[in-house]
Amino acid sequence: MRVDDRASLKAEALAFLLEPLGVDATAGAAALMRLAKGVDAAAHERGCAALPPTGSTLPWVSGAVAACVEEHELVRRAADRGRTLSPAEAGTLRTLMRTEGLRSRLQAFEGVTVEALRADPAVVALAERLLPGVLEPCRRAHREWPAEIWRSIREIDLDGAVTDLRRRRGSRQAAGARELVLQHSVSAARDLRNRDLVMLLERVRDFVAAEESYEAALSVRPDWWRWLGPDTDFTFRSDRRDALVWAIRARDTGTLSGSALEMLADDGVRVVIEQRLATAPTDTTALPAAPATSTAARLLTGLSAVASRTRVDELRALESWYTKNAEFLDRVAAAMDARRSAPGLGEALTSLAGELRLPAGTLDASRTAYRDIQSALRAEAEAHLRPASYSAHAMESAHLVGVIRRIGALERELREAVREMPETRGRLRVAIVGRTKSGKTTLRKALTRDADRTGIGRGAHRTTRKTSAFELGSVIYLDTPGVAAKDDDLDAHHARVACDIADAVIWNYADTLRDEESAELRRLLLSGKPLLAVVNVKERVDTPDRLRLFAERPERAFASAPGHMARIEQVSGAVGVTPPTVLAVHSGAAHEALSTGDGALRDMAFRASRLSELERSLVRLLAERAMPLRAVRLADGVRAPLAAFHDRAMAELTHIGLVLGDLEESTPSRQAALLDAFQEAGRNTRDRLEAERHLARRQLADVVPGLGGVDHSQRWSDFITGLELTELVSGLEGEFAQALGKRRGVLRARSGTAESQDDEGLYIERRPEASIPVLSMAAVKGAATAFLNSLAAQEHGKGNAPGAGKANSTAETMSHVLATLAGAAKAVHGEVERARHAKDKWTNETAAEAEAKLDELFDGVERQLTRVIDVTAARAMARFEEESADLSRTRERFEQLRRLRSTVRSALDSIDLVLVRRLLTLVGGDPAAVHLARRTPGIELRVRTDASRATEVRAFLQDHLVDVLTERIEIGNTDD
């Protein structure tokens, strides 16, 4: 079908509205319009449901036209940039441009790789944590990079240059090294001394070392991480990270396909997007809201695919035609939506469709059934595949990250599998292929009743060099270049391509079968393509007499045909396939008959050419072989991505379930073990704290005598520091982290807040001491007091004995001296005793104060340990709760995916059932006879039918379709 034909576009629009009736656009716009009018009349006659507002489907047609216009503009802009866009890529690009958030992030995607766009959120989160730290040495070295030295300085031997520059200035090595460095520097560096150059080179060396460290870190990571931490300025690009996360989210939620996002890695595509966004708003071509009718939605889906390959002016003509007939077309759409709910209307519409005379083998009602299956599967997948939010702890479990990644990959595969519907509309394609100068063009003109001789080769010159197409009824014939040309293999390539896209092939056999031709024939036979071999008789009929002689005695011309037929059968037997139908035809005689003026001769020569027999055989081949194969291709086009997902899911889900079950089973045991480890670590630390308390109290007796002096604070601080109490807290936290690390976890922050220890918190009075000056003063004071007392006693004695003699003077003097000494000694002893009592009191009070302070200190540490234990345990338990929640969310996604796999299996079985019923219909069987069907492409087909009809179904399938579907067919009873 030519999609650039305006009449065909109108037929397509009508066919998409009438598709549930099984009609095809190949019927033509006029026939489909008559059918649509009949549908409209039947709807009114049988009281069709309320009609939609006039023009309700028109916005969809206008939207398809607008979308096509934009796609054509995108293709043109891409071509200007040297980038060729296919229609599918243009549609994908248009969808990408209309995605919310692209405009603000487009610049950030410069230089992005396809691998980055395929990454998982867990890997991006890991890069966000690790890359800034890895880049820090590079960033620091880059800030210190000497602006007056070029980066090419790294090309020299830095260590050797530094060593030589440090040599004696006038030495040859120093001069040579200086000259080498200056060759890589700007002129400003020439004013620097060797010593200054050495300092700059050392900075360069640091920079090189930082770069090497960065490269080493990236060597064990994905290459696209470099895009997040670029070489220039050595900064982690958070804008690129945000853009990448946006892209991954758009992919994982199904907003955009993975192939659409990968277009952002193409520089030419990004430029096209950037230019388009700058010149036009992204919502100008936005389609209206989803229609309330399924027919209108079907119209958009089909018409958009056709419009994407159609010129703009023809689409405008279609839009104008649809606008004029919008009210009528809306009534047809309403009738098609109501046909299932109104049995009488459904019967009437089916009868109308049966009256539409279409060429044999063009209807394919299974297309609608396949679309319904896929639409239902897409709706279910979109309803259940929802992105799940995970805690930061989930990203730290390698096993859980692996499970999440694999589930996400399966979800993306499922979205891709149900995204698009393969196209199957259009006429059947038949390729005419054969050796150069075998008469392929002559056969084409005879089939089309074209008497013109243009394009028919003469002599050795081959005329057809490219594949051309011509239409005949419901078939498009492809006239291909000849194969086995000695001087050019390009013609054979064109012929092979035409055979690959054709539904059937006519092998035009000439008078020989060379090795090159035989190889091409074997390739076609092995491909399973429906093949009709035509032995083209070449007896000359270029004059009326020769044509009459052929018409009267055709057996003379066909005498050599059996030998050629045997040669074709021999080639088929050599490759182990059933020989194709072989016919002998004189296409030249049929073509000459078209131009003769003698009607009787024309009819007789045409019958003698056996062209009519060829046409009848071709109709049978198309009905019995080509159309079943097309039905198989349609089913496989819908089925293949679903089957790929189903097979992958069967293999993956089993492993995912085992890993997920192991994680779920191990989490409670790890939690209990961690609590036990915490409790054990807490008990051990408290025991060590209590032992330290007793040891400190014993050491306190040695510490107290040294206090109370000028270095009191330092002595006390040294004593407290020597107890190493802070190490108890940090050691406990270390044990907690180690215990959690053994169980695949980490704590993201310290669990407790350390109390500041006041080492100078012991306030005591100054230590009392009996110093020499104090004792001297006490002795003088005591001596003076005793001397005065002695004098007073002497004076008192003189008064009682007034006549005492001079002889007593010496004794009195000695008495005074002794009294003075005794007084001094007594005074010193008293002072010493007082000082001793004061020191004992100070020691006791200080010891009590120090012991109380020590207890206060240890009590504080004990409280801190308790807080560390409580907080760490609480945070660890919260972490396990988050992990359990992550596992619960993952389990939910897993179960949904498993249910969706079962749904996909059911969809595959439904597709197979539709296919088998369709093929039974083509060969004259009753499609209702088959109740269940399941197949493995190319291997086995299993069907279930009623016991009474098993023989009938087996006969139809095995006699006609076994080589189309599979190698083996198993037919069983429904009750088995």
Coordinates of C-alpha atoms in Angstrom, one line a residue, residues 284-812:
T284 CA 2.0 23.1 21.1
T285 CA 1.5 19.6 19.7
A286 CA 0.2 18.1 22.9
L287 CA -2.7 15.7 22.1
P288 CA -6.1 16.2 23.8
A289 CA -7.1 14.2 26.8
A290 CA -7.7 10.5 26.3
P291 CA -11.0 9.9 24.6
A292 CA -13.9 8.2 26.2
T293 CA -14.4 5.8 23.4
S294 CA -12.1 2.9 22.4
T295 CA -12.7 3.5 18.7
A296 CA -11.3 7.1 19.0
A297 CA -8.2 5.8 20.8
R298 CA -7.8 3.1 18.1
L299 CA -8.0 5.7 15.4
L300 CA -5.2 7.8 17.0
T301 CA -2.9 4.8 17.5
G302 CA -3.2 3.6 13.9
L303 CA -3.4 7.0 12.2
S304 CA -0.4 8.4 14.0
A305 CA 1.7 5.5 12.7
V306 CA 0.5 6.1 9.1
A307 CA 0.8 9.9 9.4
S308 CA 4.5 9.7 10.5
R309 CA 5.4 8.4 7.0
T310 CA 3.2 10.7 5.0
R311 CA 3.9 14.1 3.5
V312 CA 2.5 17.2 5.2
D313 CA 0.3 18.4 2.4
E314 CA -1.5 15.1 2.1
L315 CA -2.1 15.0 5.8
R316 CA -3.6 18.5 5.6
A317 CA -5.9 17.2 2.9
L318 CA -6.9 14.2 5.1
E319 CA -7.6 16.6 8.0
S320 CA -9.7 18.8 5.8
W321 CA -11.7 15.7 4.6
Y322 CA -12.1 14.5 8.1
T323 CA -13.3 17.9 9.3
K324 CA -16.0 18.0 6.7
N325 CA -17.3 14.5 7.6
A326 CA -16.6 14.7 11.4
E327 CA -20.2 14.3 12.4
F328 CA -20.8 11.3 10.3
L329 CA -17.5 9.6 11.4
D330 CA -18.4 10.3 15.0
R331 CA -21.6 8.3 14.6
V332 CA -19.7 5.5 13.0
A333 CA -17.3 5.5 16.0
A334 CA -20.2 5.4 18.4
A335 CA -21.8 2.5 16.6
M336 CA -18.5 0.5 16.7
D337 CA -18.3 1.1 20.5
A338 CA -21.9 0.0 21.0
R339 CA -21.8 -3.2 18.8
R340 CA -20.8 -5.5 21.7
S341 CA -23.5 -4.2 24.1
A342 CA -26.2 -4.4 21.5
P343 CA -26.4 -7.9 20.0
G344 CA -28.8 -6.9 17.3
L345 CA -26.5 -4.1 16.2
G346 CA -23.5 -6.5 16.3
E347 CA -25.2 -9.0 14.0
A348 CA -26.2 -6.3 11.6
L349 CA -22.7 -4.9 11.4
T350 CA -21.2 -8.3 10.9
S351 CA -23.6 -8.9 8.0
L352 CA -22.6 -5.6 6.5
A353 CA -19.0 -6.5 6.7
G354 CA -19.7 -9.8 5.0
E355 CA -21.2 -8.0 2.0
L356 CA -18.0 -6.1 1.4
R357 CA -16.2 -8.0 -1.3
L358 CA -12.5 -8.0 -0.7
P359 CA -9.8 -10.0 -2.5
A360 CA -9.0 -13.4 -1.1
G361 CA -6.6 -13.4 1.8
T362 CA -6.6 -9.8 2.8
L363 CA -8.6 -9.8 5.9
D364 CA -6.9 -10.3 9.3
A365 CA -9.4 -9.9 12.1
S366 CA -6.8 -11.2 14.6
R367 CA -5.1 -7.8 14.6
T368 CA -7.8 -6.4 16.7
A369 CA -7.6 -9.3 19.1
Y370 CA -3.9 -8.9 19.5
R371 CA -4.3 -5.2 20.2
D372 CA -6.9 -5.9 22.8
I373 CA -4.6 -8.4 24.5
Q374 CA -1.7 -6.0 24.5
S375 CA -3.8 -3.0 25.6
A376 CA -5.1 -5.0 28.6
L377 CA -1.6 -6.2 29.5
R378 CA -0.3 -2.6 29.2
A379 CA -3.0 -1.3 31.4
E380 CA -2.3 -3.9 34.1
A381 CA 1.4 -3.3 33.9
E382 CA 1.0 0.4 34.3
A383 CA -1.3 -0.1 37.2
H384 CA 1.1 -2.2 39.1
L385 CA 4.6 -1.0 38.2
R386 CA 5.1 1.9 40.5
P387 CA 8.5 3.2 41.6
A388 CA 9.3 2.4 45.3
S389 CA 11.2 4.7 47.6
Y390 CA 14.0 3.1 49.6
S391 CA 16.0 4.2 52.6
A392 CA 19.6 5.1 52.4
H393 CA 20.5 1.8 54.1
A394 CA 19.1 -0.2 51.2
M395 CA 21.9 1.2 49.0
E396 CA 24.5 -0.2 51.3
S397 CA 23.4 -3.9 51.0
A398 CA 25.0 -5.4 48.0
H399 CA 22.5 -8.2 47.9
L400 CA 19.5 -6.0 48.3
V401 CA 20.8 -3.6 45.7
G402 CA 21.3 -6.5 43.3
V403 CA 17.7 -7.6 43.9
I404 CA 16.3 -4.1 43.3
R405 CA 18.4 -3.7 40.2
R406 CA 17.2 -7.0 38.7
I407 CA 13.6 -6.3 39.6
G408 CA 13.9 -2.9 38.0
A409 CA 15.5 -4.4 34.8
L410 CA 12.6 -6.8 34.5
E411 CA 10.0 -4.1 35.0
R412 CA 11.7 -2.0 32.3
E413 CA 11.7 -5.0 30.0
L414 CA 8.0 -5.5 30.6
R415 CA 7.2 -1.9 29.8
E416 CA 9.2 -2.1 26.6
A417 CA 7.5 -5.4 25.7
V418 CA 4.0 -3.9 25.8
R419 CA 4.8 -0.5 24.4
E420 CA 4.2 -0.9 20.7
M421 CA 2.1 -2.9 18.3
P422 CA 3.6 -4.2 15.1
E423 CA 2.0 -3.1 11.8
T424 CA 0.4 -5.6 9.5
R425 CA -1.8 -3.6 7.3
G426 CA -1.2 -3.2 3.6
R427 CA -1.3 -5.5 0.5
L428 CA 0.6 -8.7 0.3
R429 CA 4.1 -8.4 -1.2
V430 CA 5.3 -10.8 -3.8
A431 CA 8.9 -10.5 -5.1
I432 CA 9.8 -11.7 -8.6
V433 CA 13.4 -12.8 -8.5
G434 CA 15.7 -14.7 -10.8
R435 CA 18.8 -14.6 -13.0
T436 CA 19.7 -11.6 -15.0
K437 CA 17.8 -11.5 -18.3
S438 CA 15.4 -14.3 -17.2
G439 CA 12.3 -12.3 -18.2
K440 CA 11.2 -10.9 -14.8
T441 CA 10.0 -7.6 -16.1
T442 CA 8.2 -9.3 -19.0
L443 CA 6.4 -11.4 -16.4
R444 CA 5.5 -8.3 -14.4
K445 CA 4.0 -6.6 -17.5
A446 CA 2.1 -9.7 -18.4
L447 CA 0.6 -10.0 -14.9
T448 CA -0.4 -6.3 -15.0
R449 CA -1.7 -6.6 -18.6
D450 CA 0.7 -3.8 -19.5
A451 CA 1.5 -4.0 -23.3
D452 CA 4.2 -1.3 -23.1
R453 CA 7.7 -2.7 -24.0
T454 CA 9.5 0.0 -22.0
G455 CA 11.9 -1.6 -19.5
I456 CA 12.1 -5.0 -21.3
G457 CA 15.8 -5.7 -22.0
R458 CA 17.2 -6.6 -25.3
G459 CA 20.3 -8.7 -26.0
A460 CA 22.9 -8.9 -23.2
H461 CA 22.0 -5.6 -21.6
R462 CA 20.2 -5.9 -18.3
T463 CA 17.6 -3.2 -17.7
T464 CA 16.3 -3.5 -14.2
R465 CA 19.0 -2.3 -11.7
K466 CA 16.8 -1.3 -8.8
T467 CA 13.7 -2.9 -7.2
S468 CA 10.4 -1.3 -8.4
A469 CA 6.9 -2.0 -7.2
F470 CA 3.6 -2.4 -9.1
E471 CA 0.1 -3.2 -7.8
L472 CA -2.3 -5.7 -8.9
G473 CA -5.5 -6.1 -6.9
S474 CA -4.6 -6.8 -3.3
V475 CA -1.0 -7.6 -4.1
I476 CA 2.2 -5.5 -4.6
Y477 CA 4.7 -7.1 -6.9
L478 CA 8.4 -6.3 -6.5
D479 CA 10.3 -6.4 -9.7
T480 CA 13.9 -7.0 -8.6
P481 CA 17.3 -6.8 -10.4
G482 CA 18.8 -10.1 -11.6
V483 CA 21.0 -12.3 -9.5
A484 CA 24.3 -14.0 -10.6
A485 CA 25.5 -11.0 -12.6
K486 CA 29.3 -11.5 -13.1
D487 CA 30.3 -7.8 -12.8
D488 CA 28.2 -6.6 -9.9
D489 CA 26.8 -8.1 -6.7
L490 CA 24.8 -5.0 -5.8
D491 CA 21.9 -6.1 -8.0
A492 CA 21.8 -9.4 -6.0
H493 CA 21.8 -7.5 -2.8
H494 CA 18.7 -5.5 -3.8
A495 CA 17.0 -8.7 -4.8
R496 CA 17.7 -10.4 -1.5
V497 CA 16.3 -7.4 0.4
A498 CA 13.1 -7.6 -1.6
C499 CA 12.8 -11.3 -0.9
D500 CA 13.3 -10.7 2.8
I501 CA 10.4 -8.2 3.1
A502 CA 8.1 -10.1 0.7
D503 CA 5.3 -12.4 1.8
A504 CA 5.9 -14.8 -1.1
V505 CA 8.5 -15.1 -3.9
I506 CA 8.2 -16.0 -7.6
W507 CA 11.4 -17.6 -8.7
N508 CA 11.7 -16.9 -12.5
Y509 CA 13.7 -19.8 -13.9
A510 CA 15.4 -19.2 -17.3
D511 CA 17.1 -21.7 -19.5
T512 CA 19.9 -22.6 -17.1
L513 CA 20.6 -22.8 -13.3
R514 CA 24.1 -21.7 -12.7
D515 CA 25.9 -22.1 -9.4
E516 CA 25.2 -18.5 -8.4
E517 CA 21.5 -19.0 -9.1
S518 CA 21.5 -22.3 -7.4
A519 CA 22.9 -20.7 -4.2
E520 CA 20.2 -18.0 -4.2
L521 CA 17.5 -20.6 -4.8
R522 CA 18.8 -22.7 -1.9
R523 CA 18.8 -19.7 0.4
L524 CA 15.1 -19.0 -0.5
L525 CA 14.2 -22.7 0.0
L526 CA 15.8 -22.8 3.4
S527 CA 14.2 -19.5 4.5
G528 CA 10.8 -21.1 4.4
K529 CA 9.4 -18.3 2.4
P530 CA 6.3 -19.3 0.3
L531 CA 7.9 -20.0 -3.2
L532 CA 6.4 -20.5 -6.6
A533 CA 8.9 -21.6 -9.2
V534 CA 8.2 -20.4 -12.8
V535 CA 10.1 -22.0 -15.7
N536 CA 10.0 -19.1 -18.2
V537 CA 10.0 -20.5 -21.7
K538 CA 11.8 -18.3 -24.1
E539 CA 10.8 -19.4 -27.6
R540 CA 10.7 -16.4 -29.9
V541 CA 7.2 -15.0 -30.5
D542 CA 8.2 -11.5 -31.7
T543 CA 6.2 -11.8 -35.0
P544 CA 2.5 -12.7 -35.6
D545 CA 3.4 -15.9 -37.4
R546 CA 5.6 -17.1 -34.5
L547 CA 3.0 -16.1 -32.0
R548 CA 0.3 -18.1 -34.0
L549 CA 2.7 -21.1 -34.2
F550 CA 3.1 -21.0 -30.5
A551 CA -0.6 -20.6 -29.8
E552 CA -1.4 -23.6 -32.1
R553 CA 1.4 -25.9 -30.9
P554 CA 2.4 -24.8 -27.3
E555 CA 3.7 -28.2 -26.4
R556 CA 6.8 -27.6 -28.7
A557 CA 7.8 -24.6 -26.5
F558 CA 7.2 -26.4 -23.2
A559 CA 9.0 -29.6 -24.3
S560 CA 12.1 -28.7 -22.3
A561 CA 10.2 -27.7 -19.2
P562 CA 10.2 -31.1 -17.4
G563 CA 14.0 -31.1 -17.4
H564 CA 14.1 -27.7 -15.7
M565 CA 11.4 -28.8 -13.2
A566 CA 13.6 -31.8 -12.3
R567 CA 16.5 -29.5 -11.8
I568 CA 14.5 -27.4 -9.3
E569 CA 13.4 -30.6 -7.5
Q570 CA 17.0 -31.8 -7.4
V571 CA 18.1 -28.5 -5.7
S572 CA 15.2 -28.8 -3.2
G573 CA 16.1 -32.4 -2.4
A574 CA 19.8 -31.4 -1.8
V575 CA 18.8 -28.9 0.9
G576 CA 16.2 -31.3 2.4
V577 CA 13.0 -29.3 1.8
T578 CA 9.7 -30.1 0.0
P579 CA 10.0 -28.9 -3.6
P580 CA 7.9 -25.8 -4.4
T581 CA 5.1 -25.7 -6.9
V582 CA 6.8 -25.5 -10.4
L583 CA 4.9 -24.1 -13.4
A584 CA 6.1 -23.6 -17.0
V585 CA 4.9 -20.3 -18.4
H586 CA 5.7 -18.3 -21.5
S587 CA 5.4 -14.8 -20.2
G588 CA 6.7 -13.4 -23.4
A589 CA 3.9 -14.9 -25.4
A590 CA 1.4 -13.6 -22.8
H591 CA 2.9 -10.1 -23.2
E592 CA 2.9 -10.2 -27.0
A593 CA -0.7 -11.3 -27.0
L594 CA -1.7 -8.1 -25.2
S595 CA -0.5 -6.0 -28.2
T596 CA -1.8 -8.1 -31.1
G597 CA -4.8 -6.7 -32.9
D598 CA -6.3 -10.2 -33.7
G599 CA -8.7 -10.9 -30.8
A600 CA -8.9 -14.6 -31.5
L601 CA -5.1 -14.9 -31.6
R602 CA -4.8 -12.9 -28.5
D603 CA -7.1 -15.2 -26.5
M604 CA -5.6 -18.3 -27.9
A605 CA -2.0 -17.2 -27.3
F606 CA -2.8 -16.0 -23.8
R607 CA -4.3 -19.3 -22.9
A608 CA -1.4 -21.2 -24.3
S609 CA 1.1 -19.1 -22.3
R610 CA -0.3 -20.7 -19.1
L611 CA -0.3 -17.3 -17.3
S612 CA -3.8 -17.8 -16.0
E613 CA -2.6 -21.1 -14.4
L614 CA 0.2 -19.1 -12.8
E615 CA -2.2 -16.6 -11.4
R616 CA -4.5 -19.3 -9.9
S617 CA -1.5 -21.0 -8.4
L618 CA -0.3 -17.7 -6.9
V619 CA -3.7 -17.1 -5.4
R620 CA -3.7 -20.5 -3.7
L621 CA -0.1 -19.9 -2.5
L622 CA -1.0 -16.6 -1.0
A623 CA -4.1 -17.9 0.7
E624 CA -2.6 -21.2 1.9
R625 CA 0.9 -20.1 2.7
A626 CA 1.6 -16.3 2.6
M627 CA -1.4 -15.3 4.7
P628 CA -0.8 -17.9 7.4
L629 CA 2.8 -16.7 7.5
R630 CA 1.7 -13.2 7.8
A631 CA -0.6 -14.2 10.6
V632 CA 2.4 -15.9 12.3
R633 CA 4.6 -12.9 11.8
L634 CA 1.9 -10.7 13.3
A635 CA 1.5 -13.0 16.3
D636 CA 5.3 -13.3 16.7
G637 CA 5.6 -9.5 16.5
V638 CA 3.3 -9.1 19.4
R639 CA 4.5 -12.3 21.1
A640 CA 8.2 -12.1 20.8
P641 CA 8.9 -9.3 23.3
L642 CA 6.4 -10.7 25.7
A643 CA 7.9 -14.2 25.4
A644 CA 11.4 -12.7 25.9
F645 CA 10.3 -11.1 29.1
H646 CA 8.5 -14.2 30.2
D647 CA 11.5 -16.4 29.7
R648 CA 13.8 -14.0 31.4
A649 CA 11.4 -13.5 34.3
M650 CA 11.1 -17.3 34.8
A651 CA 14.9 -17.5 35.1
E652 CA 15.4 -14.3 37.1
L653 CA 12.5 -14.5 39.5
T654 CA 13.5 -17.9 40.9
H655 CA 17.0 -16.5 41.8
I656 CA 15.6 -13.2 43.1
G657 CA 13.1 -15.1 45.3
L658 CA 15.9 -17.1 46.9
V659 CA 18.1 -14.1 47.6
L660 CA 15.1 -12.1 48.9
G661 CA 14.0 -15.0 51.1
D662 CA 17.6 -15.3 52.5
L663 CA 17.6 -11.6 53.2
E664 CA 14.3 -11.7 55.0
E665 CA 15.2 -14.8 57.0
S666 CA 18.6 -13.4 58.0
T667 CA 17.4 -9.9 59.1
P668 CA 15.7 -11.0 62.4
S669 CA 18.7 -13.2 63.3
R670 CA 21.1 -10.4 62.5
Q671 CA 19.0 -8.1 64.6
A672 CA 19.0 -10.4 67.6
A673 CA 22.7 -11.1 67.3
L674 CA 23.4 -7.4 67.0
L675 CA 21.5 -6.7 70.2
D676 CA 23.4 -9.5 72.0
A677 CA 26.7 -8.0 70.7
F678 CA 25.7 -4.6 71.9
Q679 CA 24.7 -5.9 75.4
E680 CA 27.9 -7.9 75.7
A681 CA 30.0 -4.9 74.6
G682 CA 28.2 -2.7 77.1
R683 CA 28.7 -5.1 80.0
N684 CA 32.4 -5.5 79.2
T685 CA 32.9 -1.7 79.0
R686 CA 31.1 -1.2 82.3
D687 CA 33.2 -3.8 83.9
R688 CA 36.3 -2.1 82.6
L689 CA 35.0 1.2 83.9
E690 CA 34.4 -0.2 87.4
A691 CA 37.9 -1.6 87.4
E692 CA 39.3 1.7 86.4
R693 CA 37.4 3.3 89.2
H694 CA 38.9 1.1 91.8
L695 CA 42.4 1.5 90.3
A696 CA 41.9 5.3 90.3
R697 CA 40.9 5.3 94.0
R698 CA 44.1 3.4 94.9
Q699 CA 46.2 5.8 92.9
L700 CA 44.5 8.8 94.5
A701 CA 46.6 8.3 97.8
D702 CA 49.7 9.0 95.7
V703 CA 48.2 11.8 93.8
V704 CA 46.7 13.9 96.6
P705 CA 50.1 14.8 98.3
G706 CA 51.2 16.4 95.0
L707 CA 48.1 18.6 94.8
G708 CA 47.6 22.1 96.3
G709 CA 50.7 23.5 94.8
V710 CA 51.3 25.9 91.9
D711 CA 51.1 23.0 89.4
H712 CA 47.9 21.6 91.0
S713 CA 45.8 21.9 87.8
Q714 CA 48.4 20.2 85.6
R715 CA 48.9 17.4 88.1
W716 CA 45.2 16.7 88.3
S717 CA 44.7 16.9 84.6
D718 CA 47.6 14.5 84.0
F719 CA 46.0 12.1 86.5
I720 CA 42.6 12.3 84.8
T721 CA 44.1 12.0 81.3
G722 CA 46.0 8.9 82.5
L723 CA 42.8 7.2 83.3
E724 CA 41.9 7.1 79.5
L725 CA 38.2 7.4 80.1
T726 CA 37.5 8.8 76.7
E727 CA 39.0 5.8 75.1
L728 CA 36.4 3.7 76.9
V729 CA 33.6 5.6 75.1
S730 CA 35.3 5.6 71.7
G731 CA 36.2 2.0 72.1
L732 CA 32.6 1.1 72.9
E733 CA 31.5 2.9 69.7
G734 CA 34.1 1.1 67.8
E735 CA 32.9 -2.2 69.0
F736 CA 29.4 -1.2 68.1
A737 CA 30.5 -0.3 64.5
Q738 CA 32.4 -3.5 64.2
A739 CA 29.5 -5.6 65.4
L740 CA 27.2 -3.9 62.9
G741 CA 29.8 -4.2 60.1
K742 CA 29.9 -7.9 60.6
R743 CA 26.2 -8.0 59.9
R744 CA 26.3 -5.9 56.6
G745 CA 25.5 -2.5 58.0
V746 CA 26.9 0.8 59.1
L747 CA 25.8 3.6 61.4
R748 CA 25.8 6.9 59.4
A749 CA 26.6 9.1 62.4
R750 CA 28.1 8.7 65.9
S751 CA 25.6 7.4 68.3
G752 CA 26.3 9.6 71.3
T753 CA 27.3 13.1 72.2
A754 CA 30.5 13.1 74.2
E755 CA 30.5 15.0 77.5
S756 CA 33.3 17.4 77.9
Q757 CA 35.4 16.4 80.9
D758 CA 36.4 19.3 83.2
D759 CA 39.9 18.3 84.2
E760 CA 40.2 21.5 86.5
G761 CA 37.0 20.9 88.2
L762 CA 38.7 20.0 91.6
Y763 CA 38.9 23.2 93.6
I764 CA 40.9 22.8 96.9
E765 CA 42.8 25.1 99.3
R766 CA 46.5 25.6 99.0
R767 CA 48.5 22.9 100.7
P768 CA 49.7 24.2 104.3
E769 CA 53.5 24.0 105.0
A770 CA 55.7 25.0 108.1
S771 CA 58.3 27.2 106.4
I772 CA 61.6 28.3 108.0
P773 CA 60.7 32.0 108.2
V774 CA 57.5 31.0 110.1
L775 CA 59.4 28.7 112.5
S776 CA 62.1 31.4 113.0
M777 CA 59.4 34.0 113.9
A778 CA 57.8 31.5 116.3
A779 CA 61.2 30.8 118.0
V780 CA 62.0 34.5 118.4
K781 CA 58.5 35.2 119.7
G782 CA 58.7 32.3 122.2
A783 CA 62.2 33.2 123.3
A784 CA 61.2 36.8 123.9
T785 CA 58.2 35.7 125.9
A786 CA 60.2 33.4 128.0
F787 CA 62.9 36.0 128.6
L788 CA 60.4 38.6 129.7
N789 CA 58.8 36.0 132.0
S790 CA 62.2 35.2 133.4
L791 CA 62.9 38.9 134.1
A792 CA 59.6 39.4 135.8
A793 CA 60.3 36.4 138.0
Q794 CA 63.7 37.8 138.9
E795 CA 62.4 41.2 139.9
H796 CA 59.8 39.5 142.0
G797 CA 62.5 37.5 143.7
K798 CA 64.6 40.6 144.6
G799 CA 61.8 42.1 146.4
N800 CA 61.5 39.2 148.7
A801 CA 65.3 39.0 149.3
P802 CA 66.7 42.5 149.2
G803 CA 70.1 41.5 150.4
A804 CA 70.9 38.9 147.8
G805 CA 74.6 38.8 146.7
K806 CA 76.4 39.4 143.6
A807 CA 77.4 35.8 143.4
N808 CA 74.0 34.9 142.1
S809 CA 74.3 37.1 139.0
T810 CA 75.9 34.4 136.8
A811 CA 73.3 31.9 137.8
E812 CA 70.5 34.2 137.0

